[in-house]
């Protein structure tokens, strides 16, 4: 953990050191936001996208670029206003999104683990995962989760590509045909359902702004984040690639009866190599807990930013507890219960962005 | 200090919940290697073959494997009966082959049987499907891996070699379900049979002492595994259960059953099966559609092995058309000509396939 936080950039003065550390922190938080974004995108394709769009699920993933870039345009304009009352209200309004994300990630991970080890009860597994993620977020250093996520970002990318390359022998171009599937409207409907998964674009901007120390924040606020579109493009391309392989493999007949564990495991069952198949499962087993810890950390940062007198460990609970309760209530039906709410995460993020934009303008004017 | 304590507690909880100790131990599970399904008077007979628990099975001696069978009205009941009558939990994660008797495939819904098997949590999706000539359970009883090899290794090696050489079709549980569901290609399933001339039980009952299977001196050089034998086509008269060879293993796997609409439509001989698989691998398919006429074109590269016997390929295609079996996957090519699923369904390829003309063209 100590090594992960070390800054190796040579510096000549204290201000340089602050700037270098600020850059490192910012990069780590953007990596964390991208991992959150990607985990929601991949889960959307695996859980609902493929069932609706089937062989055009990759087109539906490409269509996600539209809401993602719309959010990017709105959030890119926000440089100030995070400390104003309106800004804090806007940030707090992101909590329902975090709770939904955390429930989905917790439900997915519990579903996968109970599928792999059926003798573990769903409740015990769910509580255990929550406890682990709570401890990771609570016991870590101030930017520990972000640096941890940043450190394994290439491992996750490698596992994702490994999983897909292992599936190549079974992939067939002809399974993409007819190329428009049930029609463009059906694909667009699927994309609308997945629109909520892009809400984390806002975190690319929120996390560095609320996590940096005050001295660093001034430096951050001066420099605009021009490369943000690269992160969004990476998200869209990886989601489209993931969706493309679902179309090329066609792992199951669209049906609502599949459990979460079966869905997460289904694609890898077509991997001819047992070793590659097991390695591919690591993608979920690493990515989902990391995503959940990241969600809790984001919740903690938002709470701490808005109510700075609250203890840090307490700030994790407003996201974890509702998510845990939702997961324990609905268990295997979690997906069908939360699906109608999922697209609204986009609207919440958009409204929050607009509020912050207003707050930012007010601050500039004053 | 507090963090250390927290980590220690976390480790303790992990040891209890994630160590896998809650799962039955390895030696207290029954790992089924093979499965068979036969038609019985009052339903289905399901059998599994598994290594005997607690025994170190380093070779393929049939005595090291046990066959357990149950009979029930349907597959779900049979699976349930099997699980409640076997002392140790059955684990299907090492399943290598699932043998269906021809009667079962004819009389039951094959797709429903496959989806039921796939729904078993531990079932191995890559288990190879076979259709037996005669009793499927007999295949399990009689199979003896050559050279004392372990049964699972024997089957893995055999399939990987013969499938790579386009002798046997690759038809696993998950792939067959997908092909039947999509309906754009008809699956081919390997035929297996017991060679009576190599079966010691049948020989002892008939009083015969001859161990050789037919004309052993005339065994085809094409069957000499390990040699560069992929440069020739198989002889046309090879059939599972009647191969002219000697050996300890009386079970033979060669040729394929062609399915149409999930039901067996006919049997392809070893050479026909090889031609089909080579055509899928090497030939290019092209479709010509003009109003009501459909022409399926198969373009053969000049360097292909298929060029050696074009008349045989043409007669194979005619046979497949007559059986209404699209084993080569023309349906997939036709689907690519349509932009939406509705257009493709409206075209009704499966109804037009039988009346289509097939042309083989050297490229």
XYZ file of C-alpha atoms in Angstrom:
729
model
C 0.000 0.000 0.000
C 2.854 2.332 0.871
C 4.615 1.558 -2.382
C 1.458 2.143 -4.374
C 1.246 5.663 -2.989
C 4.827 6.579 -3.651
C 5.398 9.196 -6.296
C 8.450 8.430 -8.332
C 8.460 11.663 -10.360
C 11.618 13.672 -9.609
C 10.731 17.050 -8.104
C 12.818 20.134 -7.390
C 10.560 22.072 -5.053
C 7.676 21.647 -2.638
C 5.180 23.071 -5.103
C 6.390 20.595 -7.717
C 5.899 17.783 -5.212
C 2.336 18.935 -4.515
C 1.627 19.154 -8.224
C 3.086 15.697 -8.889
C 1.083 14.184 -6.053
C -2.037 15.925 -7.285
C -1.500 14.478 -10.754
C -1.016 10.990 -9.297
C -4.140 11.280 -7.160
C -6.184 12.634 -10.052
C -5.047 9.832 -12.354
C -5.842 7.207 -9.717
C -9.339 8.596 -9.155
C -10.013 8.713 -12.858
C -8.907 5.072 -13.126
C -11.301 4.242 -10.293
C -14.156 6.049 -12.049
C -13.371 4.237 -15.317
C -13.402 0.850 -13.564
C -16.791 1.702 -12.056
C -18.045 2.800 -15.450
C -16.773 -0.347 -17.125
C -18.108 -2.708 -14.462
C -21.595 -1.252 -14.928
C -21.293 -1.437 -18.720
C -20.205 -5.076 -18.724
C -22.891 -5.988 -16.197
C -25.533 -4.290 -18.340
C -24.538 -6.367 -21.395
C -24.322 -9.595 -19.395
C -27.492 -9.227 -17.388
C -30.046 -7.412 -19.548
C -28.510 -6.136 -22.802
C -27.973 -9.519 -24.444
C -31.473 -10.688 -23.550
C -33.039 -7.707 -25.325
C -30.764 -7.158 -28.298
C -29.238 -10.665 -28.801
C -26.842 -10.465 -31.756
C -27.035 -6.661 -31.923
C -25.950 -6.147 -28.323
C -22.647 -4.695 -29.563
C -24.561 -2.053 -31.518
C -26.508 -1.283 -28.398
C -23.179 -0.856 -26.542
C -22.017 1.533 -29.263
C -25.222 3.514 -28.858
C -24.258 4.119 -25.221
C -21.687 6.560 -26.585
C -24.497 9.092 -27.074
C -25.606 9.443 -23.414
C -22.000 9.057 -22.258
C -20.772 11.980 -24.351
C -23.826 14.028 -23.388
C -22.902 13.623 -19.720
C -19.308 14.405 -20.606
C -20.291 17.703 -22.193
C -22.330 18.711 -19.151
C -19.775 17.671 -16.537
C -16.757 19.001 -18.408
C -17.965 22.527 -17.879
C -17.957 22.202 -14.092
C -14.791 23.526 -12.494
C -16.182 25.064 -9.306
C -19.240 25.012 -7.113
C -18.550 21.709 -5.355
C -18.367 23.468 -1.986
C -21.539 25.554 -2.362
C -24.868 24.460 -0.859
C -26.331 23.822 -4.304
C -23.230 21.848 -5.252
C -23.492 19.718 -2.137
C -27.177 19.040 -2.844
C -26.203 17.989 -6.378
C -23.539 15.650 -5.043
C -25.862 14.123 -2.445
C -28.417 13.507 -5.197
C -25.967 11.010 -6.720
C -26.498 8.676 -3.764
C -29.424 6.703 -5.254
C -27.155 5.879 -8.194
C -24.433 4.657 -5.869
C -26.909 2.519 -3.933
C -28.235 0.934 -7.129
C -24.705 0.293 -8.383
C -23.658 -1.227 -5.076
C -26.750 -3.489 -4.975
C -26.122 -4.702 -8.504
C -22.445 -5.383 -7.828
C -23.182 -7.067 -4.508
C -25.963 -9.170 -6.047
C -23.756 -10.140 -8.995
C -20.822 -11.160 -6.834
C -23.011 -13.075 -4.389
C -24.804 -14.786 -7.271
C -21.507 -15.820 -8.842
C -20.039 -17.120 -5.591
C -23.123 -19.075 -4.584
C -23.189 -20.528 -8.104
C -19.579 -21.650 -7.784
C -19.900 -22.848 -4.160
C -23.588 -23.773 -3.789
C -23.233 -24.930 -0.200
C -22.647 -21.334 0.916
C -25.930 -19.667 1.761
C -26.826 -16.501 -0.134
C -27.232 -14.457 3.061
C -23.895 -15.525 4.553
C -22.085 -14.889 1.281
C -23.709 -11.476 0.862
C -22.824 -10.425 4.405
C -19.296 -11.703 4.026
C -18.694 -9.793 0.780
C -20.132 -6.641 2.337
C -17.851 -7.030 5.331
C -14.759 -7.476 3.162
C -15.568 -4.471 0.982
C -16.414 -2.393 4.045
C -13.057 -3.226 5.595
C -11.164 -2.542 2.379
C -12.745 0.890 2.154
C -12.609 1.656 5.879
C -9.116 0.395 6.661
C -7.451 1.706 3.520
C -5.596 4.989 3.395
C -7.174 8.208 2.162
C -6.593 7.404 -1.507
C -5.835 3.699 -0.983
C -8.730 2.223 -2.964
C -8.078 4.589 -5.858
C -4.393 3.670 -5.962
C -5.232 -0.025 -5.589
C -7.673 0.188 -8.485
C -5.156 2.125 -10.516
C -2.473 -0.490 -9.799
C -4.535 -3.389 -11.139
C -6.199 -1.609 -14.046
C -3.916 -3.311 -16.559
C -4.473 -6.690 -14.889
C -8.214 -6.246 -15.372
C -7.726 -5.194 -18.979
C -5.468 -8.198 -19.547
C -8.047 -10.562 -18.027
C -10.800 -9.053 -20.164
C -8.793 -9.532 -23.341
C -7.676 -13.012 -22.241
C -11.294 -14.030 -21.709
C -12.222 -12.821 -25.176
C -9.182 -14.279 -26.953
C -9.897 -17.657 -25.321
C -13.354 -17.576 -26.908
C -12.065 -16.967 -30.440
C -12.105 -20.664 -31.516
C -15.851 -20.789 -30.919
C -16.644 -17.362 -32.347
C -18.453 -17.300 -35.700
C -19.116 -14.202 -37.791
C -22.295 -15.764 -39.178
C -23.885 -15.569 -35.708
C -24.021 -11.790 -36.136
C -26.524 -12.275 -38.960
C -29.086 -10.882 -39.651
C -27.033 -7.840 -38.886
C -29.862 -5.648 -37.573
C -31.398 -8.438 -35.493
C -34.917 -7.630 -34.411
C -34.480 -4.141 -35.870
C -32.927 -0.838 -34.935
C -35.789 0.040 -32.621
C -35.211 -3.077 -30.517
C -31.482 -2.284 -30.330
C -32.234 1.288 -29.311
C -34.641 0.002 -26.636
C -31.844 -2.144 -25.273
C -29.490 0.858 -25.296
C -32.120 2.897 -23.431
C -32.220 0.226 -20.729
C -28.435 0.397 -20.437
C -28.281 4.177 -20.475
C -28.058 4.273 -16.692
C -24.742 2.448 -16.719
C -22.962 5.500 -18.141
C -23.798 7.747 -15.189
C -20.312 7.179 -13.716
C -18.907 9.520 -16.385
C -19.671 12.221 -13.824
C -17.293 10.573 -11.354
C -14.387 11.269 -13.708
C -14.865 14.907 -12.689
C -16.377 14.619 -9.221
C -13.830 12.308 -7.623
C -10.661 14.368 -8.160
C -12.527 17.561 -7.251
C -13.764 16.305 -3.884
C -10.863 14.049 -2.961
C -7.884 16.314 -3.378
C -6.574 18.352 -0.455
C -7.357 22.079 -0.614
C -3.893 23.112 -1.788
C -4.007 20.522 -4.539
C -7.560 21.359 -5.468
C -6.636 24.870 -6.554
C -4.096 23.421 -8.961
C -6.620 20.873 -10.228
C -9.277 23.482 -10.824
C -6.980 25.530 -13.002
C -6.222 22.764 -15.452
C -9.099 21.529 -17.649
C -9.510 17.767 -18.197
C -9.243 17.604 -21.975
C -8.491 13.862 -22.270
C -11.797 12.880 -20.656
C -13.211 11.775 -24.016
C -10.469 9.109 -24.205
C -11.805 7.473 -21.035
C -15.346 7.478 -22.383
C -14.193 6.169 -25.743
C -12.309 3.357 -24.005
C -15.460 2.467 -22.078
C -17.622 2.397 -25.202
C -15.101 0.365 -27.219
C -14.541 -2.239 -24.489
C -18.291 -2.586 -23.944
C -18.843 -2.950 -27.692
C -16.101 -5.594 -27.850
C -17.647 -7.469 -24.938
C -21.054 -7.271 -26.607
C -19.560 -8.380 -29.917
C -18.295 -11.580 -28.327
C -21.706 -12.230 -26.798
C -23.105 -11.984 -30.302
C -20.349 -14.140 -31.800
C -20.753 -16.863 -29.184
C -24.503 -16.653 -28.425
C -24.111 -18.264 -25.005
C -27.777 -18.700 -24.070
C -31.293 -18.285 -25.308
C -32.682 -15.007 -23.976
C -34.650 -15.974 -20.908
C -35.461 -14.421 -17.576
C -35.088 -17.707 -15.719
C -31.290 -17.686 -15.631
C -29.689 -16.904 -12.298
C -27.040 -14.225 -11.943
C -24.341 -16.855 -11.461
C -25.363 -18.687 -14.640
C -25.290 -15.451 -16.616
C -21.851 -14.413 -15.396
C -20.484 -17.894 -15.992
C -22.205 -18.696 -19.302
C -19.828 -17.043 -21.753
C -16.756 -18.717 -20.276
C -18.398 -22.146 -20.507
C -17.696 -21.980 -24.251
C -14.001 -21.532 -23.629
C -12.367 -24.785 -24.745
C -9.533 -24.423 -22.241
C -10.428 -25.029 -18.597
C -7.433 -22.948 -17.515
C -8.443 -19.948 -19.646
C -12.018 -20.340 -18.520
C -10.983 -20.220 -14.867
C -8.683 -17.268 -15.562
C -11.579 -15.475 -17.214
C -13.684 -15.932 -14.098
C -11.024 -13.957 -12.267
C -12.188 -10.946 -14.231
C -15.464 -11.021 -12.306
C -13.901 -12.152 -9.051
C -11.472 -9.237 -9.106
C -13.560 -6.641 -10.872
C -16.807 -6.983 -8.912
C -15.353 -6.600 -5.384
C -13.180 -3.768 -6.626
C -16.239 -2.104 -8.140
C -18.156 -2.519 -4.881
C -15.276 -1.145 -2.790
C -14.994 1.720 -5.243
C -18.708 2.486 -4.939
C -18.423 2.550 -1.136
C -15.358 4.779 -1.358
C -17.147 7.193 -3.675
C -20.062 7.297 -1.235
C -17.688 7.955 1.617
C -15.958 10.775 -0.290
C -19.275 12.400 -1.167
C -20.570 12.147 2.399
C -17.326 13.410 3.848
C -17.279 16.299 1.407
C -20.829 17.343 2.247
C -20.723 16.609 5.994
C -17.074 16.886 6.939
C -17.651 16.393 10.675
C -18.905 12.817 10.210
C -16.448 9.985 10.975
C -15.036 8.270 7.904
C -16.268 4.751 8.675
C -19.799 6.065 9.228
C -19.740 7.711 5.797
C -19.527 4.264 4.162
C -22.824 3.094 5.613
C -25.320 5.264 3.656
C -24.392 3.334 0.505
C -23.628 -0.069 1.958
C -26.622 -0.539 4.237
C -29.420 0.200 1.717
C -27.572 -1.862 -0.909
C -27.203 -4.771 1.497
C -30.852 -4.585 2.535
C -32.002 -4.496 -1.107
C -29.806 -7.467 -1.994
C -30.936 -9.502 0.987
C -34.610 -8.748 0.339
C -34.639 -9.559 -3.354
C -31.745 -12.049 -3.524
C -31.898 -13.814 -6.927
C -34.778 -11.543 -8.032
C -32.652 -8.454 -7.522
C -32.096 -7.925 -11.227
C -35.772 -7.966 -12.159
C -36.617 -5.781 -9.158
C -34.040 -3.086 -9.900
C -34.150 -3.160 -13.712
C -36.937 -0.563 -14.048
C -34.931 1.889 -11.906
C -31.572 1.427 -13.602
C -32.058 3.757 -16.632
C -32.950 6.656 -14.296
C -29.365 6.761 -13.048
C -28.589 8.683 -16.233
C -31.269 11.286 -15.499
C -30.051 11.661 -11.915
C -26.496 12.202 -13.105
C -27.643 14.688 -15.733
C -29.733 16.693 -13.257
C -26.894 16.665 -10.753
C -24.535 17.899 -13.461
C -26.869 20.733 -14.408
C -27.226 21.779 -10.753
C -23.460 21.812 -10.356
C -23.135 23.778 -13.582
C -25.453 26.412 -12.112
C -23.501 26.379 -8.857
C -20.258 26.747 -10.771
C -21.588 29.756 -12.727
C -22.915 31.345 -9.521
C -19.495 31.005 -7.924
C -17.707 32.485 -10.923
C -20.134 35.423 -10.964
C -19.747 36.071 -7.257
C -2.872 -2.310 15.681
C -6.571 -1.922 15.002
C -5.994 -2.587 11.292
C -3.999 -5.731 12.077
C -6.796 -6.972 14.296
C -9.342 -6.233 11.600
C -7.273 -8.060 8.993
C -6.848 -11.020 11.351
C -10.603 -11.197 11.882
C -11.150 -10.978 8.138
C -8.718 -13.828 7.587
C -10.508 -15.974 10.157
C -13.888 -15.349 8.521
C -12.378 -16.119 5.089
C -10.924 -19.391 6.335
C -14.316 -20.543 7.523
C -16.432 -19.380 4.606
C -14.188 -19.559 1.550
C -11.934 -22.522 2.145
C -14.357 -24.883 0.464
C -14.528 -27.032 3.613
C -18.293 -26.737 3.477
C -18.290 -28.600 0.144
C -18.025 -32.389 0.287
C -14.434 -33.552 0.129
C -13.106 -34.779 -3.192
C -13.097 -38.456 -2.237
C -16.651 -38.157 -0.971
C -18.012 -37.175 -4.358
C -18.784 -39.329 -7.355
C -17.139 -37.844 -10.434
C -19.062 -39.145 -13.432
C -16.866 -39.514 -16.530
C -19.466 -40.917 -18.933
C -23.227 -41.007 -19.115
C -25.679 -43.035 -21.162
C -29.380 -42.738 -21.874
C -31.418 -45.699 -23.089
C -35.065 -46.162 -23.836
C -36.768 -48.447 -21.312
C -40.251 -49.957 -21.373
C -41.429 -47.543 -18.727
C -39.302 -44.487 -19.483
C -35.584 -43.818 -19.618
C -32.601 -45.700 -18.240
C -29.850 -43.362 -17.157
C -26.387 -44.698 -16.349
C -23.201 -43.015 -15.223
C -19.681 -44.363 -15.229
C -17.362 -43.127 -12.484
C -14.027 -44.157 -11.012
C -14.430 -46.126 -7.835
C -14.016 -43.849 -4.845
C -10.865 -44.223 -2.802
C -9.169 -46.243 -5.542
C -6.056 -44.922 -7.252
C -7.012 -45.240 -10.894
C -3.883 -44.869 -12.925
C -5.014 -47.012 -15.819
C -8.100 -47.706 -17.831
C -8.875 -51.076 -16.327
C -12.677 -51.334 -16.506
C -12.677 -52.817 -13.011
C -11.588 -49.438 -11.679
C -14.816 -47.875 -12.942
C -18.306 -48.492 -11.739
C -21.527 -48.103 -13.676
C -24.639 -47.053 -11.783
C -27.969 -47.003 -13.582
C -31.538 -46.052 -12.772
C -34.797 -46.232 -14.698
C -37.498 -43.616 -14.378
C -40.378 -42.155 -16.369
C -38.327 -39.199 -17.598
C -34.829 -37.778 -17.400
C -35.553 -35.382 -14.541
C -36.945 -38.202 -12.418
C -34.009 -40.413 -13.385
C -31.489 -37.749 -12.355
C -33.330 -37.257 -9.102
C -33.472 -40.988 -8.450
C -29.777 -41.303 -9.225
C -28.866 -38.563 -6.788
C -30.947 -39.993 -3.949
C -29.730 -43.556 -4.417
C -26.023 -42.756 -4.722
C -24.334 -42.415 -1.324
C -21.992 -39.634 -2.449
C -23.014 -36.448 -4.280
C -22.614 -36.809 -8.029
C -20.361 -34.276 -9.702
C -20.651 -33.962 -13.487
C -17.752 -31.546 -13.949
C -15.495 -34.263 -15.415
C -18.064 -35.570 -17.892
C -16.404 -36.596 -21.151
C -19.122 -38.330 -23.175
C -22.895 -38.521 -23.089
C -24.124 -41.489 -25.124
C -27.706 -41.547 -26.347
C -29.214 -44.689 -27.777
C -30.841 -44.223 -31.152
C -34.241 -45.103 -29.637
C -34.038 -42.277 -27.126
C -33.179 -39.725 -29.793
C -36.006 -41.005 -32.001
C -38.699 -41.159 -29.344
C -37.887 -38.350 -26.931
C -37.432 -34.622 -27.477
C -33.667 -34.486 -27.955
C -33.486 -30.737 -27.313
C -35.389 -31.116 -24.036
C -33.036 -33.899 -22.933
C -30.008 -31.740 -23.685
C -31.334 -28.665 -21.905
C -32.205 -30.785 -18.858
C -28.646 -32.096 -18.751
C -27.214 -28.616 -19.266
C -29.253 -27.307 -16.359
C -27.268 -29.506 -13.952
C -25.047 -27.067 -12.131
C -21.880 -29.135 -12.294
C -22.420 -30.447 -15.837
C -19.409 -29.959 -18.113
C -20.535 -27.936 -21.125
C -17.780 -29.474 -23.288
C -19.005 -33.068 -22.831
C -19.087 -34.749 -26.266
C -22.382 -36.170 -27.484
C -22.537 -39.613 -29.085
C -25.358 -41.694 -30.517
C -24.971 -45.424 -30.151
C -25.980 -48.203 -32.454
C -27.755 -50.476 -29.991
C -27.569 -50.172 -26.241
C -25.898 -46.970 -24.998
C -25.069 -48.444 -21.613
C -23.249 -51.237 -23.417
C -20.788 -48.645 -24.750
C -19.946 -47.623 -21.191
C -19.549 -51.221 -20.080
C -17.384 -52.286 -22.980
C -15.089 -49.309 -23.492
C -11.531 -50.180 -22.561
C -8.917 -47.509 -23.149
C -6.015 -48.698 -25.284
C -2.619 -49.255 -23.701
C -4.037 -49.025 -20.172
C -4.552 -45.293 -20.434
C -6.891 -43.495 -18.026
C -10.421 -43.347 -19.438
C -10.707 -39.571 -19.394
C -7.272 -39.143 -21.003
C -8.125 -41.762 -23.614
C -11.331 -39.980 -24.577
C -9.744 -36.512 -24.546
C -6.871 -37.642 -26.766
C -9.094 -39.585 -29.126
C -11.526 -36.723 -29.688
C -8.900 -34.011 -30.004
C -6.998 -36.038 -32.600
C -9.942 -37.206 -34.664
C -11.701 -33.850 -34.542
C -8.567 -32.032 -35.641
C -8.301 -34.422 -38.581
C -11.963 -33.871 -39.573
C -12.849 -37.497 -38.864
C -15.280 -36.815 -36.050
C -17.615 -33.822 -35.735
C -17.186 -31.513 -32.752
C -20.542 -31.758 -31.041
C -20.493 -30.799 -27.410
C -23.485 -30.384 -25.153
C -23.539 -26.581 -25.245
C -22.785 -26.346 -28.967
C -25.505 -28.823 -29.907
C -28.076 -26.941 -27.835
C -27.067 -23.679 -29.505
C -27.201 -25.164 -33.018
C -30.627 -26.676 -32.413
C -31.882 -23.401 -30.933
C -30.600 -21.129 -33.681
C -31.639 -23.511 -36.461
C -29.099 -22.135 -38.948
C -27.020 -25.341 -39.064
C -27.986 -28.941 -38.360
C -25.601 -30.691 -35.974
C -23.771 -33.923 -36.753
C -23.316 -36.314 -33.842
C -20.698 -39.061 -33.783
C -21.917 -42.648 -34.066
C -20.467 -45.235 -31.712
C -20.938 -48.981 -31.567
C -19.475 -52.081 -30.026
C -17.588 -54.234 -32.511
C -18.930 -57.746 -31.821
C -15.790 -59.369 -33.202
C -13.680 -57.571 -30.576
C -16.124 -57.947 -27.725
C -14.745 -60.697 -25.457
C -18.112 -61.281 -23.745
C -19.945 -61.927 -26.986
C -17.061 -64.058 -28.240
C -17.015 -66.217 -25.133
C -20.782 -66.641 -25.371
C -20.537 -67.664 -29.013
C -17.537 -69.882 -28.299
C -15.336 -68.084 -30.770
C -11.612 -67.833 -30.005
C -10.735 -65.547 -32.892
C -9.655 -62.154 -31.479
C -9.230 -60.382 -34.794
C -11.932 -58.128 -36.129
C -12.494 -59.118 -39.701
C -9.668 -58.840 -42.168
C -6.922 -57.429 -39.989
C -4.348 -57.738 -42.725
C -6.369 -55.425 -44.914
C -6.593 -52.630 -42.327
C -6.509 -49.277 -44.008
C -3.263 -47.345 -43.656
C -5.494 -44.384 -42.980
C -6.196 -45.776 -39.506
C -2.550 -45.786 -38.445
C -2.762 -42.984 -35.896
C 0.456 -41.019 -35.589
C 1.412 -41.214 -39.237
C 0.793 -38.349 -41.663
C -2.513 -39.857 -42.647
C -4.455 -36.696 -43.252
C -3.521 -36.520 -46.908
C -6.052 -39.143 -47.963
C -9.770 -39.530 -47.709
C -11.196 -42.366 -45.647
C -12.402 -45.498 -47.457
C -16.114 -45.343 -48.092
C -17.045 -48.600 -46.347
C -15.994 -47.869 -42.763
C -18.766 -48.151 -40.204
C -18.757 -47.992 -36.433
C -18.934 -51.494 -34.959
C -17.648 -53.117 -38.141
C -14.106 -51.802 -38.509
C -11.536 -54.297 -39.754
C -9.080 -54.060 -36.891
C -7.820 -55.723 -33.731
C -7.404 -54.310 -30.250
C -8.644 -54.515 -26.703
C -11.219 -51.756 -26.997
C -14.333 -52.993 -28.809
C -15.988 -49.556 -28.859
C -15.649 -47.762 -32.174
C -16.521 -44.163 -32.922
C -16.739 -43.187 -36.563
C -19.367 -41.694 -38.855
C -22.170 -39.398 -37.782
C -25.898 -39.135 -37.284
C -27.359 -36.132 -39.083
C -30.103 -34.331 -37.196
C -32.893 -32.406 -38.834
C -35.216 -30.408 -36.630
C -33.756 -32.134 -33.586
C -34.521 -35.641 -34.858
C -32.177 -38.122 -36.560
C -32.643 -37.877 -40.302
C -29.988 -40.364 -41.384
C -26.492 -41.688 -40.892
C -23.378 -40.463 -42.653
C -20.643 -43.005 -43.199
C -17.094 -42.274 -42.092
C -16.093 -40.887 -45.485
C -19.279 -38.828 -45.840
C -18.729 -37.383 -42.394
C -15.134 -36.542 -43.271
C -16.216 -34.893 -46.535
C -18.808 -32.814 -44.692
C -16.320 -31.655 -42.082
C -13.684 -30.890 -44.721
C -16.244 -28.932 -46.721
C -17.143 -26.874 -43.640
C -13.465 -26.239 -42.991
C -12.095 -25.632 -46.471
C -14.882 -24.788 -48.893
C -16.474 -21.388 -49.392
C -20.239 -21.214 -49.443
C -22.093 -18.821 -51.678
C -25.803 -18.285 -52.083
C -27.665 -17.253 -55.199
C -31.260 -16.190 -54.603
C -33.584 -15.258 -57.434
C -37.229 -14.857 -56.504
C -38.322 -18.418 -55.738
C -35.160 -20.249 -56.743
C -32.321 -20.863 -54.348
C -28.907 -22.051 -55.467
C -26.321 -23.124 -52.936
C -22.778 -22.956 -54.281
C -19.824 -24.741 -52.751
C -16.492 -23.386 -53.965
C -13.661 -25.863 -53.472
C -10.046 -24.651 -53.445
C -7.878 -26.503 -55.949
C -5.454 -27.561 -53.245
C -8.188 -29.055 -51.093
C -8.431 -32.758 -50.361
C -12.050 -32.520 -51.488
C -10.873 -32.166 -55.098
C -9.789 -35.824 -55.009
C -13.343 -37.069 -55.042
C -15.779 -34.438 -56.297
C -18.451 -36.962 -57.341
C -18.517 -38.292 -53.769
C -18.967 -34.753 -52.500
C -21.807 -34.122 -54.952
C -23.572 -37.311 -53.933
C -23.108 -36.358 -50.268
C -24.746 -32.985 -50.881
C -27.606 -34.680 -52.699
C -28.020 -37.053 -49.760
C -28.055 -34.183 -47.269
C -30.680 -32.369 -49.339
C -32.800 -35.500 -49.519
C -32.572 -35.869 -45.728
C -33.331 -32.125 -45.340
C -30.161 -31.748 -43.294
C -28.175 -28.536 -43.562
C -25.009 -29.940 -41.998
C -22.728 -27.562 -43.888
C -24.436 -24.451 -42.585
C -25.896 -22.877 -45.728
C -28.555 -21.460 -43.420
C -25.925 -19.289 -41.749
C -24.912 -17.901 -45.137
C -28.517 -17.233 -46.141
C -29.126 -15.424 -42.829
C -26.281 -13.069 -43.688
C -28.205 -11.898 -46.751
C -31.037 -10.552 -44.614
C -30.928 -7.441 -42.479
C -33.511 -8.359 -39.856
C -34.640 -11.539 -38.111
C -38.196 -11.048 -39.358
C -37.077 -10.944 -43.000
C -35.097 -14.144 -42.526
C -37.977 -15.918 -40.806
C -40.374 -14.778 -43.516
C -38.073 -16.281 -46.161
C -38.442 -19.692 -44.413
C -35.101 -21.151 -45.414
C -35.732 -24.595 -43.909
C -38.752 -25.075 -46.203
C -36.811 -23.935 -49.283
C -33.657 -25.885 -48.515
C -34.889 -29.227 -49.804
C -35.867 -27.797 -53.173
C -32.658 -25.815 -53.585
C -30.024 -26.757 -56.143
C -26.480 -27.361 -54.996
C -23.494 -26.696 -57.234
C -19.922 -27.724 -56.524
C -17.414 -25.460 -58.223
C -13.628 -25.822 -58.204
C -12.129 -22.466 -57.279
